[in-house]
Backbone as CSV, one residue per row, in Angstrom:
resi,resn,N_x,N_y,N_z,CA_x,CA_y,CA_z,C_x,C_y,C_z
1,MET,1.398,-10.043,0.719,0.336,-9.365,0.830,0.343,-8.029,1.882
2,CYS,-0.633,-7.327,1.525,-0.636,-6.050,2.191,-1.728,-5.490,2.297
3,TYR,-2.625,-5.555,3.243,-4.321,-5.606,3.514,-4.263,-4.699,4.866
4,ASP,-3.426,-3.775,5.473,-3.411,-3.292,6.562,-2.367,-2.100,6.481
5,ILE,-2.620,-0.748,6.862,-1.546,-0.265,6.858,-1.997,1.055,8.163
6,LYS,-0.475,1.654,7.870,-0.715,3.047,9.060,-0.308,4.395,8.085
7,THR,-1.016,5.397,7.778,-0.599,6.436,7.194,-1.124,7.621,7.710
8,MET,-0.103,8.879,7.929,-0.434,10.001,8.758,-0.637,11.053,7.504
9,LYS,-1.585,11.791,7.671,-1.279,12.850,6.531,-0.112,13.738,6.724
10,ARG,0.400,13.895,7.675,1.588,14.707,7.583,2.781,13.860,6.859
11,SER,2.872,12.330,6.867,3.937,11.964,6.017,3.473,12.109,4.877
12,GLN,2.264,11.929,4.087,1.837,12.482,2.698,2.158,13.351,2.282
13,LEU,1.891,14.156,3.261,2.330,16.004,2.926,3.959,16.049,2.931
14,LYS,5.065,15.172,3.473,6.084,15.287,3.475,6.759,14.510,2.531
15,LYS,6.020,13.441,2.040,6.818,12.719,0.795,6.421,13.803,-0.516
16,ALA,5.194,14.209,-0.422,4.835,15.207,-1.808,5.828,16.298,-1.916
17,LYS,6.531,17.054,-1.128,7.568,17.551,-1.573,8.617,17.399,-2.314
18,HIS,8.883,15.898,-2.275,9.897,15.473,-3.209,9.179,15.071,-4.845
19,PHE,7.965,15.309,-4.845,7.446,14.824,-6.399,6.404,16.229,-6.945
20,GLY,6.421,17.195,-6.374,5.319,18.001,-6.715,6.399,19.601,-6.223
21,ASP,5.572,20.934,-6.699,6.204,22.128,-6.521,5.218,22.167,-5.386
22,ASP,5.642,23.912,-4.433,4.877,24.123,-3.291,3.311,24.457,-3.561
23,LYS,3.341,24.818,-4.602,1.560,25.031,-5.002,0.684,23.582,-5.104
24,GLN,1.216,22.640,-5.603,0.935,21.367,-5.875,0.680,20.738,-4.537
25,VAL,1.743,20.999,-3.748,1.834,20.291,-2.000,0.761,21.225,-1.083
26,LYS,0.294,22.200,-1.627,-0.830,23.412,-0.667,-1.694,23.172,-1.082
27,GLU,-2.127,22.610,-2.305,-3.482,22.122,-2.865,-3.724,21.103,-2.350
28,LEU,-2.491,19.773,-2.051,-2.933,18.654,-1.495,-3.449,19.163,-0.128
29,GLU,-2.363,19.626,0.386,-2.947,20.165,1.809,-4.515,20.450,2.481
30,LYS,-4.744,21.363,1.124,-6.359,21.845,1.364,-6.997,20.774,0.981
31,GLU,-6.797,20.220,0.202,-7.841,19.044,-0.542,-8.172,18.103,1.025
32,LEU,-6.825,17.628,1.460,-7.127,16.848,2.607,-8.238,17.343,4.003
33,GLU,-7.776,18.449,3.936,-8.693,19.271,4.987,-9.966,19.645,4.444
34,GLN,-10.388,19.606,3.302,-11.598,19.890,2.973,-12.366,18.723,3.145
35,LEU,-11.659,17.400,3.054,-12.129,16.074,2.645,-12.507,16.079,4.290
36,GLU,-11.648,16.529,5.040,-12.008,16.045,6.583,-11.128,14.469,6.439
37,LEU,-10.608,14.136,5.827,-9.863,12.718,5.995,-8.816,12.687,7.437
38,LEU,-9.195,11.508,8.194,-8.211,11.351,9.346,-7.093,10.640,9.349
39,ASP,-6.410,10.953,10.404,-5.000,10.160,9.939,-4.892,8.541,10.083
40,ILE,-4.631,7.667,9.633,-4.797,6.418,9.501,-3.762,5.489,10.633
41,HIS,-4.079,5.315,11.427,-3.232,4.789,12.427,-3.212,3.168,12.214
42,HIS,-4.636,2.765,11.867,-4.849,1.203,11.140,-5.852,1.315,10.490
43,SER,-5.952,0.724,9.137,-6.989,0.711,8.479,-6.964,-0.602,7.420
44,SER,-7.466,-1.711,7.475,-7.822,-2.832,6.443,-8.141,-1.802,5.314
45,GLY,-7.703,-2.607,3.965,-8.292,-2.412,2.652,-9.416,-2.368,2.604
46,PHE,-9.927,-3.805,2.945,-11.300,-3.891,2.899,-12.503,-2.708,3.366
47,ASP,-11.977,-1.645,4.231,-12.860,-0.643,4.410,-12.739,0.442,3.274
48,HIS,-11.856,0.044,2.348,-11.239,0.955,1.188,-11.075,2.452,1.854
49,PRO,-9.968,2.915,2.709,-10.322,4.330,2.689,-9.296,5.086,1.669
50,GLN,-9.494,6.522,1.991,-9.047,7.378,1.103,-7.763,7.746,1.249
51,LEU,-6.938,8.192,0.931,-5.706,8.913,0.972,-4.968,9.338,-0.324
52,SER,-4.196,10.123,-0.150,-3.540,10.899,-1.345,-2.617,9.628,-1.811
53,ILE,-2.502,9.858,-3.032,-1.090,8.474,-3.506,-0.561,9.841,-5.028
54,ILE,0.711,9.380,-5.016,1.465,10.032,-6.094,1.359,9.885,-7.602
55,THR,1.310,10.386,-8.471,1.188,10.056,-9.889,2.180,10.642,-10.330
56,ASN,2.271,10.485,-11.742,3.442,11.122,-13.087,2.257,12.435,-13.622
57,ASP,1.302,12.667,-13.251,0.399,13.652,-13.960,0.853,15.032,-13.389
58,LYS,1.609,15.509,-14.343,2.443,16.866,-14.420,1.699,18.024,-13.832
59,GLU,0.310,18.059,-14.033,-0.670,18.804,-13.413,-1.165,18.901,-12.273
60,LYS,-1.475,17.603,-12.091,-1.811,17.385,-10.646,-1.432,15.774,-10.077
61,PRO,-0.366,16.114,-9.527,0.371,15.006,-9.663,-0.060,14.036,-8.137
62,PHE,-0.825,14.660,-7.236,-1.516,14.078,-5.945,-2.881,14.006,-6.432
63,LYS,-3.182,12.919,-5.863,-4.916,12.736,-6.046,-5.352,11.869,-4.993
64,ILE,-6.758,12.173,-4.631,-7.224,11.349,-3.165,-7.897,9.890,-4.275
65,ALA,-7.552,8.995,-3.559,-7.746,7.754,-4.180,-8.389,6.487,-2.919
66,SER,-9.328,5.864,-3.410,-10.049,4.933,-2.433,-8.980,3.281,-2.891
67,TRP,-9.134,2.647,-1.846,-8.165,1.840,-2.000,-8.916,0.513,-2.397
68,GLY,-8.596,-0.041,-3.755,-9.211,-1.004,-3.808,-9.820,-0.618,-5.243
69,PHE,-9.017,-0.993,-6.639,-8.767,-1.116,-7.773,-9.853,-1.217,-8.700
70,ILE,-10.524,-0.277,-9.295,-11.368,-0.487,-10.123,-11.172,-0.343,-11.624
71,PRO,-11.035,-0.849,-12.771,-10.653,-1.006,-13.996,-11.857,-0.397,-14.749
72,SER,-11.364,0.345,-16.129,-11.802,1.214,-16.925,-13.038,0.570,-17.455
73,TRP,-13.051,-0.797,-17.539,-14.350,-1.415,-17.962,-15.652,-1.504,-17.187
74,ALA,-15.571,-1.038,-16.217,-16.940,-0.818,-15.042,-17.837,0.300,-15.622
75,LYS,-18.891,-0.289,-15.732,-19.642,0.531,-16.400,-20.465,1.671,-15.334
76,THR,-20.688,1.234,-14.107,-21.373,2.199,-12.926,-20.397,1.739,-11.805
77,LEU,-19.978,2.689,-10.907,-19.473,2.795,-9.715,-19.574,1.169,-9.046
78,GLU,-20.956,1.390,-8.795,-21.625,0.001,-8.205,-20.928,-0.979,-8.737
79,ASP,-21.154,-1.257,-9.987,-20.505,-2.505,-10.801,-19.044,-2.682,-9.944
80,GLY,-18.090,-1.817,-10.342,-17.114,-1.812,-9.979,-16.855,-2.239,-8.645
81,LYS,-17.344,-1.474,-7.694,-17.209,-2.203,-6.270,-17.723,-3.439,-6.004
82,GLN,-18.348,-4.102,-6.838,-18.452,-5.536,-6.457,-17.251,-6.537,-6.486
83,PHE,-16.424,-6.314,-7.377,-15.072,-6.947,-7.141,-13.685,-6.001,-6.415
84,TRP,-14.211,-4.890,-6.096,-12.871,-4.250,-5.555,-12.219,-4.874,-4.472
85,ASN,-12.585,-5.582,-3.650,-12.135,-6.144,-2.418,-11.062,-7.333,-3.118
86,LYS,-10.993,-7.702,-4.470,-10.222,-8.570,-5.327,-9.237,-8.145,-5.266
87,THR,-9.011,-6.534,-5.563,-7.951,-6.103,-6.243,-7.259,-4.807,-5.243
88,LEU,-7.254,-5.140,-3.985,-6.599,-4.578,-3.158,-5.120,-4.550,-3.346
89,ASN,-4.648,-5.844,-3.755,-3.372,-6.344,-4.110,-2.784,-6.450,-5.495
90,ALA,-1.936,-5.991,-6.148,-1.535,-6.456,-7.780,-0.484,-7.264,-7.397
91,ARG,-0.317,-8.346,-8.017,0.985,-9.123,-8.066,2.111,-8.413,-9.178
92,SER,3.266,-8.216,-8.675,3.864,-7.090,-9.575,4.316,-7.929,-10.584
93,GLU,4.676,-9.086,-10.513,5.303,-10.313,-11.712,3.836,-10.108,-12.661
94,GLU,2.396,-9.878,-12.280,1.323,-10.396,-13.672,0.805,-9.164,-13.804
95,MET,1.151,-8.230,-13.910,0.817,-6.756,-13.810,0.577,-6.073,-15.473
96,PHE,1.569,-6.846,-16.289,1.492,-6.540,-17.490,0.319,-7.448,-18.124
97,GLU,-0.007,-8.629,-17.319,-1.090,-9.712,-18.208,-1.935,-9.791,-17.763
98,LYS,-2.316,-9.311,-16.513,-3.945,-9.316,-16.046,-4.545,-8.134,-16.963
99,ASN,-5.749,-8.377,-17.230,-6.773,-7.391,-18.166,-6.932,-6.063,-17.400
100,ALA,-7.389,-6.778,-16.152,-7.785,-5.556,-15.039,-6.537,-4.293,-15.496
101,TYR,-5.192,-4.725,-15.142,-3.967,-4.032,-14.878,-3.463,-3.361,-16.086
102,GLN,-3.281,-4.113,-17.292,-2.435,-3.684,-18.304,-2.343,-2.364,-18.473
103,SER,-3.232,-1.706,-18.652,-3.600,-0.234,-18.891,-2.560,0.394,-17.812
104,SER,-2.797,0.339,-16.947,-2.474,1.276,-15.744,-1.115,0.836,-15.576
105,ALA,-0.871,-0.438,-15.890,0.569,-0.979,-15.363,1.543,-0.165,-16.923
106,LYS,1.434,0.055,-17.447,1.990,0.737,-19.023,1.546,2.662,-18.341
107,ASN,1.035,3.061,-18.040,0.588,4.217,-18.078,0.311,4.966,-16.634
108,LYS,-0.114,4.102,-15.587,-0.740,4.800,-14.430,-0.311,4.107,-13.288
109,ARG,0.946,4.405,-13.178,1.707,3.417,-12.032,1.568,4.446,-10.860
110,CYS,1.685,4.527,-9.681,1.382,5.530,-8.347,2.418,4.888,-7.162
111,LEU,2.782,5.723,-6.546,2.822,5.756,-5.031,2.253,6.143,-4.053
112,ILE,2.397,4.989,-3.175,1.344,5.414,-1.836,2.295,5.466,-0.491
113,VAL,2.191,6.559,-0.184,2.931,6.843,1.309,2.374,6.367,2.494
114,VAL,2.968,5.851,3.336,2.661,4.658,4.544,3.679,5.093,5.476
115,ASP,3.375,4.708,6.755,4.001,4.970,7.866,4.081,3.878,8.573
116,GLY,3.891,2.665,7.840,4.234,1.343,8.018,3.110,0.539,7.588
117,PHE,3.207,-0.970,7.973,2.105,-1.747,7.124,1.931,-2.909,8.147
118,TYR,0.832,-3.898,8.298,0.759,-4.873,9.282,0.778,-6.333,8.284
119,GLU,1.385,-7.057,8.952,1.339,-8.332,8.617,1.146,-9.668,9.565
120,HIS,0.341,-10.628,9.478,-0.100,-11.537,10.450,0.939,-12.763,10.409
121,HIS,1.511,-12.911,11.406,2.332,-14.278,11.914,1.375,-15.559,12.178
122,HIS,1.895,-16.447,11.744,1.190,-17.778,12.700,2.053,-18.653,13.054
123,TYR,1.429,-18.849,14.559,2.228,-19.915,15.341,1.075,-20.406,16.524
124,ALA,1.731,-21.727,16.167,0.801,-22.542,16.952,-0.494,-22.524,16.855
125,GLY,-1.192,-22.310,15.874,-2.390,-22.558,15.163,-3.237,-20.789,15.985
126,LYS,-2.658,-19.982,16.338,-3.029,-18.506,16.139,-2.042,-17.739,15.266
127,THR,-2.831,-16.657,15.110,-2.297,-15.561,14.478,-2.017,-14.127,15.144
128,TYR,-1.051,-13.529,15.071,0.046,-12.451,15.744,0.118,-11.230,14.459
129,PRO,-0.227,-10.199,14.774,-0.018,-9.090,13.796,1.320,-8.393,14.030
130,PHE,1.885,-8.165,13.102,3.261,-7.362,13.394,2.829,-6.167,12.578
131,PHE,3.736,-5.067,13.119,3.696,-3.634,12.608,4.987,-3.607,12.191
132,ILE,5.306,-3.112,10.693,6.803,-3.263,9.947,6.756,-1.915,9.237
133,HIS,7.924,-1.360,9.753,8.073,-0.134,9.264,9.318,0.292,9.176
134,ALA,9.864,1.975,8.857,11.108,2.431,8.822,11.256,3.174,9.445
135,GLN,12.271,4.159,9.449,12.802,5.405,10.207,12.070,6.796,9.823
136,GLU,11.819,6.240,8.322,11.099,7.661,7.290,9.807,6.798,7.108
137,PRO,8.985,8.027,6.863,7.477,7.157,5.687,8.218,6.455,4.625
138,ILE,7.607,5.239,4.243,8.076,4.432,2.975,7.230,4.771,1.888
139,LEU,7.417,4.403,0.663,6.877,4.300,-0.495,6.280,3.322,-1.084
140,LEU,5.430,3.094,-1.121,5.002,1.609,-1.837,4.152,1.921,-3.643
141,ALA,4.970,0.888,-4.063,4.407,0.871,-5.653,3.212,0.542,-5.511
142,GLY,2.173,1.186,-6.632,0.786,0.818,-7.328,0.469,1.447,-8.067
143,LEU,-0.784,0.449,-8.698,-1.452,1.161,-9.942,-2.869,1.959,-9.555
144,TRP,-3.060,2.977,-10.708,-4.366,3.910,-10.259,-4.718,3.997,-11.543
145,ASN,-6.245,4.040,-11.095,-7.474,4.210,-12.126,-8.264,5.164,-12.013
146,GLU,-8.681,6.034,-12.858,-9.763,6.624,-12.977,-10.901,6.679,-13.478
147,ILE,-12.010,6.096,-13.399,-13.241,5.871,-13.929,-14.280,7.065,-13.759
148,LYS,-14.786,7.215,-14.898,-15.975,8.272,-14.779,-17.730,7.506,-15.662
149,THR,-18.356,7.348,-14.536,-19.696,6.720,-15.038,-20.537,7.406,-14.955
150,PRO,-21.974,7.011,-15.279,-23.189,7.741,-15.302,-23.307,8.226,-13.584
151,ASP,-22.936,7.220,-12.883,-23.375,7.394,-11.597,-22.013,8.128,-10.580
152,GLY,-20.830,8.574,-11.506,-20.157,9.344,-10.650,-18.751,8.984,-10.915
153,ALA,-17.793,9.663,-10.265,-16.447,9.219,-11.157,-15.647,8.963,-9.645
154,MET,-14.771,8.180,-9.874,-13.570,7.709,-8.435,-12.237,7.415,-9.146
155,VAL,-11.676,7.621,-8.287,-9.582,7.483,-8.437,-9.710,6.603,-7.339
156,THR,-9.034,5.307,-7.681,-8.815,3.911,-7.089,-7.342,3.634,-7.510
157,PHE,-6.642,2.645,-6.138,-5.544,2.104,-6.507,-5.413,0.767,-5.664
158,SER,-4.160,-0.004,-6.267,-3.912,-1.252,-5.557,-2.319,-1.197,-5.526
159,ILE,-2.233,-2.089,-4.444,-0.431,-2.081,-3.687,-0.084,-3.056,-4.576
160,CYS,1.062,-2.907,-5.101,1.637,-3.741,-5.799,2.639,-4.665,-4.819
161,THR,2.952,-6.417,-5.183,3.363,-7.104,-4.045,4.292,-7.675,-4.659
162,THR,5.670,-8.277,-3.980,6.611,-9.187,-4.565,6.864,-10.261,-3.699
163,LYS,7.531,-10.961,-3.914,8.325,-12.028,-3.268,8.804,-11.489,-1.815
164,GLY,8.603,-12.022,-0.539,8.908,-11.472,0.645,10.331,-11.458,0.811
165,ASN,11.176,-10.493,1.329,12.302,-10.333,1.813,12.730,-11.273,3.064
166,SER,13.895,-11.131,3.449,14.416,-12.272,4.120,13.347,-11.976,5.982
167,LEU,13.543,-10.724,6.090,12.454,-10.374,7.230,11.073,-11.211,7.037
168,LEU,10.387,-10.364,5.752,8.935,-10.733,5.554,8.546,-12.253,5.551
169,LYS,10.002,-13.223,4.884,9.653,-14.379,4.907,9.640,-15.181,6.135
170,LYS,10.083,-14.802,7.301,9.835,-14.982,8.700,8.617,-14.516,9.487
171,ILE,7.902,-13.886,9.096,6.659,-13.025,9.803,6.022,-13.558,8.792
172,HIS,5.797,-13.255,7.462,4.670,-13.939,6.696,4.333,-15.130,6.253
173,ASN,4.109,-16.084,6.980,4.121,-17.594,6.904,2.757,-18.238,6.906
174,ASN,1.647,-17.674,6.254,0.287,-18.423,6.052,0.507,-19.428,5.630
175,PRO,0.144,-20.755,6.182,0.108,-21.746,5.743,-0.800,-22.122,4.196
176,LYS,-1.672,-21.128,4.363,-2.196,-21.328,2.950,-1.592,-20.792,1.893
177,MET,-0.367,-20.270,1.955,0.065,-19.542,0.918,1.609,-20.333,0.603
178,ASN,1.689,-20.289,-0.342,3.209,-21.521,-1.070,4.389,-20.405,-1.134
179,GLN,3.796,-18.986,-0.545,5.152,-18.045,-0.865,4.842,-17.042,-0.233
180,ALA,5.729,-16.305,0.856,5.931,-15.114,2.084,5.729,-13.976,0.500
181,ARG,4.780,-13.050,0.848,4.831,-11.772,-0.098,5.193,-10.583,0.569
182,MET,5.121,-9.331,0.126,5.184,-8.245,0.809,5.212,-6.998,0.013
183,PRO,4.965,-5.826,0.247,4.556,-4.764,-0.883,5.828,-4.632,-1.149
184,VAL,5.839,-3.828,-2.686,7.015,-3.555,-3.353,7.104,-1.925,-2.775
185,ILE,8.305,-2.017,-1.761,9.179,-0.646,-1.351,9.847,-0.100,-2.076
186,LEU,9.689,1.371,-2.366,10.745,1.838,-3.025,11.455,3.296,-2.191
187,ASN,12.754,3.594,-2.723,13.061,4.820,-1.996,12.783,6.008,-2.841
188,ASP,12.745,7.563,-2.921,12.372,8.735,-3.436,12.908,8.564,-5.026
189,GLU,14.298,7.866,-4.860,14.917,8.221,-6.429,14.082,7.007,-7.054
190,LEU,13.900,5.714,-6.672,13.817,4.761,-7.650,11.992,5.181,-7.734
191,GLY,11.156,5.334,-6.441,10.120,6.028,-6.684,9.728,6.878,-7.879
192,LYS,10.548,7.765,-8.043,10.238,8.689,-9.518,10.274,8.261,-10.357
193,LYS,11.252,6.933,-10.332,12.090,6.545,-11.665,10.183,5.898,-11.974
194,TYR,9.875,4.742,-11.295,8.826,4.013,-11.188,7.854,4.593,-11.933
195,ILE,7.474,5.814,-11.439,5.717,6.321,-12.103,6.208,7.002,-13.225
196,GLU,7.532,7.102,-13.670,7.701,8.334,-14.740,8.328,7.520,-16.188
197,ILE,8.444,5.888,-15.737,9.060,5.069,-16.876,8.115,4.776,-17.877
198,ASP,8.273,4.892,-19.432,7.323,4.927,-20.171,7.469,3.027,-20.651
199,ALA,6.356,2.688,-20.307,6.210,0.960,-20.250,5.559,0.274,-21.078
200,ASN,5.393,0.940,-22.611,4.729,0.741,-23.481,5.516,-0.145,-24.324
201,ASP,6.511,-0.558,-24.218,7.378,-1.812,-24.888,8.255,-2.473,-24.047
202,LYS,8.886,-3.594,-24.391,9.300,-4.701,-23.393,10.284,-4.446,-22.622
203,ALA,11.075,-2.955,-23.371,12.449,-2.626,-22.589,11.707,-1.876,-21.329
204,GLY,10.886,-0.927,-21.532,10.062,-0.492,-20.010,9.164,-1.398,-19.314
205,LYS,8.747,-2.268,-19.682,8.093,-3.463,-18.739,9.576,-3.741,-18.051
206,ASP,10.301,-4.520,-18.797,11.106,-5.057,-17.754,11.775,-4.348,-16.804
207,GLU,11.871,-2.398,-17.249,12.677,-1.960,-16.263,11.361,-1.493,-15.108
208,VAL,10.539,-1.392,-15.350,9.377,-1.622,-14.314,9.533,-2.619,-13.298
209,LEU,9.426,-4.020,-13.963,9.378,-5.268,-13.251,10.893,-5.318,-12.352
210,GLU,11.737,-4.711,-12.979,13.263,-4.927,-12.144,13.113,-4.090,-11.004
211,LEU,12.438,-2.936,-10.991,12.427,-2.091,-9.505,11.258,-2.682,-8.593
212,CYS,10.426,-4.010,-9.004,9.525,-4.561,-8.454,10.154,-5.448,-7.751
213,GLN,11.213,-5.735,-7.761,12.122,-7.258,-6.946,11.844,-6.646,-5.381
214,PRO,11.864,-8.119,-4.487,12.051,-7.943,-3.110,13.310,-7.249,-2.834
215,ASN,13.709,-6.590,-1.682,14.965,-5.764,-1.552,15.058,-6.272,-0.078
216,ASN,16.048,-5.686,0.590,16.623,-5.736,1.834,16.504,-4.343,2.418
217,ILE,15.596,-3.705,2.377,15.621,-2.032,2.770,15.477,-2.315,4.113
218,GLN,16.140,-1.330,5.305,15.977,-1.629,6.510,14.919,-1.368,7.123
219,LEU,13.989,-2.419,7.724,12.962,-2.264,8.375,13.043,-2.938,9.778
220,THR,12.143,-1.873,10.760,11.700,-2.863,11.876,10.477,-3.596,12.049
221,ALA,10.561,-4.706,13.000,9.028,-5.172,13.133,9.187,-5.954,14.409
222,TYR,7.897,-5.264,14.872,7.306,-5.876,16.393,5.605,-6.237,16.133
223,PRO,5.230,-7.253,17.239,4.162,-7.716,17.413,3.315,-6.465,17.994
224,VAL,2.334,-6.480,17.413,0.783,-5.645,18.224,-0.481,-6.018,18.306
225,HIS,-1.282,-5.054,18.928,-2.467,-6.028,20.041,-3.117,-6.176,18.379
226,ALA,-3.934,-7.005,18.636,-5.118,-7.424,17.785,-5.537,-6.472,17.196
227,LEU,-5.595,-6.551,15.822,-6.386,-5.492,14.857,-7.882,-5.040,14.490
228,ARG,-8.283,-6.667,14.149,-9.541,-6.994,13.771,-10.588,-7.745,14.965
229,GLY,-11.761,-7.983,14.666,-12.250,-8.513,15.660,-12.729,-7.830,16.476
230,LYS,-13.611,-8.528,17.607,-14.454,-7.675,18.831,-13.072,-7.067,19.749
231,TYR,-11.790,-7.488,19.660,-11.037,-6.506,20.483,-10.307,-5.990,19.925
232,GLY,-10.393,-5.785,18.885,-9.443,-5.099,17.511,-9.138,-3.562,18.209
233,THR,-7.926,-2.867,17.735,-7.585,-1.634,18.314,-8.741,-0.600,17.658
234,GLY,-8.818,-0.616,16.220,-9.530,0.326,15.319,-8.264,1.258,15.156
235,ASN,-9.030,2.288,14.620,-7.978,3.508,14.104,-7.403,4.665,15.234
236,LYS,-6.873,3.861,16.449,-6.343,4.433,17.296,-4.961,4.530,17.344
237,PRO,-4.168,5.251,17.930,-2.386,5.094,17.970,-2.390,3.989,18.425
238,VAL,-2.829,3.596,19.235,-2.406,2.118,20.122,-1.916,0.979,19.124
239,ALA,-3.013,1.034,17.779,-2.652,-0.012,17.075,-1.099,-0.217,16.733
240,SER,-0.344,0.666,16.611,0.656,0.427,16.025,2.149,0.199,17.427
241,GLU,1.041,0.431,18.558,2.792,0.244,19.907,2.504,-1.123,19.726
242,GLU,3.912,-1.571,20.423,4.364,-2.844,20.521,3.057,-3.541,21.792
243,TRP,3.092,-4.744,21.420,2.316,-5.930,22.416,3.200,-7.049,22.420
244,LEU,3.209,-7.287,23.873,4.381,-8.820,24.002,3.326,-9.805,24.117
245,TYR,3.433,-10.916,23.503,2.707,-11.947,23.822,3.807,-13.461,24.270
246,LEU,3.447,-13.542,25.444,4.178,-14.527,26.377,4.376,-15.617,25.475
247,GLU,3.909,-16.185,24.917,4.243,-17.672,23.955,5.026,-17.088,22.778
248,LEU,5.269,-16.142,22.506,5.795,-15.711,20.846,7.104,-14.910,21.293
249,ASP,8.326,-15.655,21.246,9.829,-14.877,21.149,10.061,-14.314,20.019
250,TYR,9.252,-12.721,19.533,9.421,-12.696,18.356,10.722,-12.354,18.281
251,LYS,11.612,-11.608,18.973,12.701,-11.290,18.987,13.884,-12.318,18.288
252,THR,13.675,-13.729,18.681,14.525,-14.595,18.173,13.708,-15.002,16.587
253,LEU,12.750,-14.802,16.541,11.651,-14.902,15.071,12.475,-14.182,14.285
254,ILE,12.700,-12.554,14.204,13.240,-12.119,13.363,14.601,-11.767,13.199
255,GLU,15.186,-12.350,13.762,17.061,-12.321,14.158,17.288,-12.952,12.551
């Protein structure tokens, strides 16, 4: 799963340079400033933050989107928002089968730039949040959609997930789940391929699904302070700073 992320505006702009021309990147920078969107040190998907996503739209590849996918059949924004808490993540194995995602899986795949993401580890009846990141901002595979209704228009997205790799299997051990999950992570080359594949036939679908397999990309992980609840850090830089728990030998855990 992936319900908590960190993403800085400078990171979104840095990655944008690999997927658009100078004019398009400048337009994105201006749009981010006009909307006065904050850097996200920590945000839960259940708060439906807005951030830029990368699409294969040649004219406007960068779009400001809200986290929580709303499918095209929603008659109003309010109608769509009734279930967007359930579409924060899309299981990549099922993207071409689920009615909500089928159309976007074929034609509207996107990339979400993050500086890292958070997962919770369960130990001795308690949960411990971990921050997971790489040396550079990373690209998460996603699905996006734009709806236009009588009460407004909105671009939304979902983050695609896959089976956990060797690291996430150790961290993401929720006893209520029968399988560790993680977001689909892609490098720039594979990310470009992911959003540009024509997936309207079986060959294209298979190609997309092949990209969504777990990989062993070099990731760093460590525990952080509580993110939620009364003592949660909120959207502050401290959210992604290492926080040691005496009862948790995390270095042995992730070896």
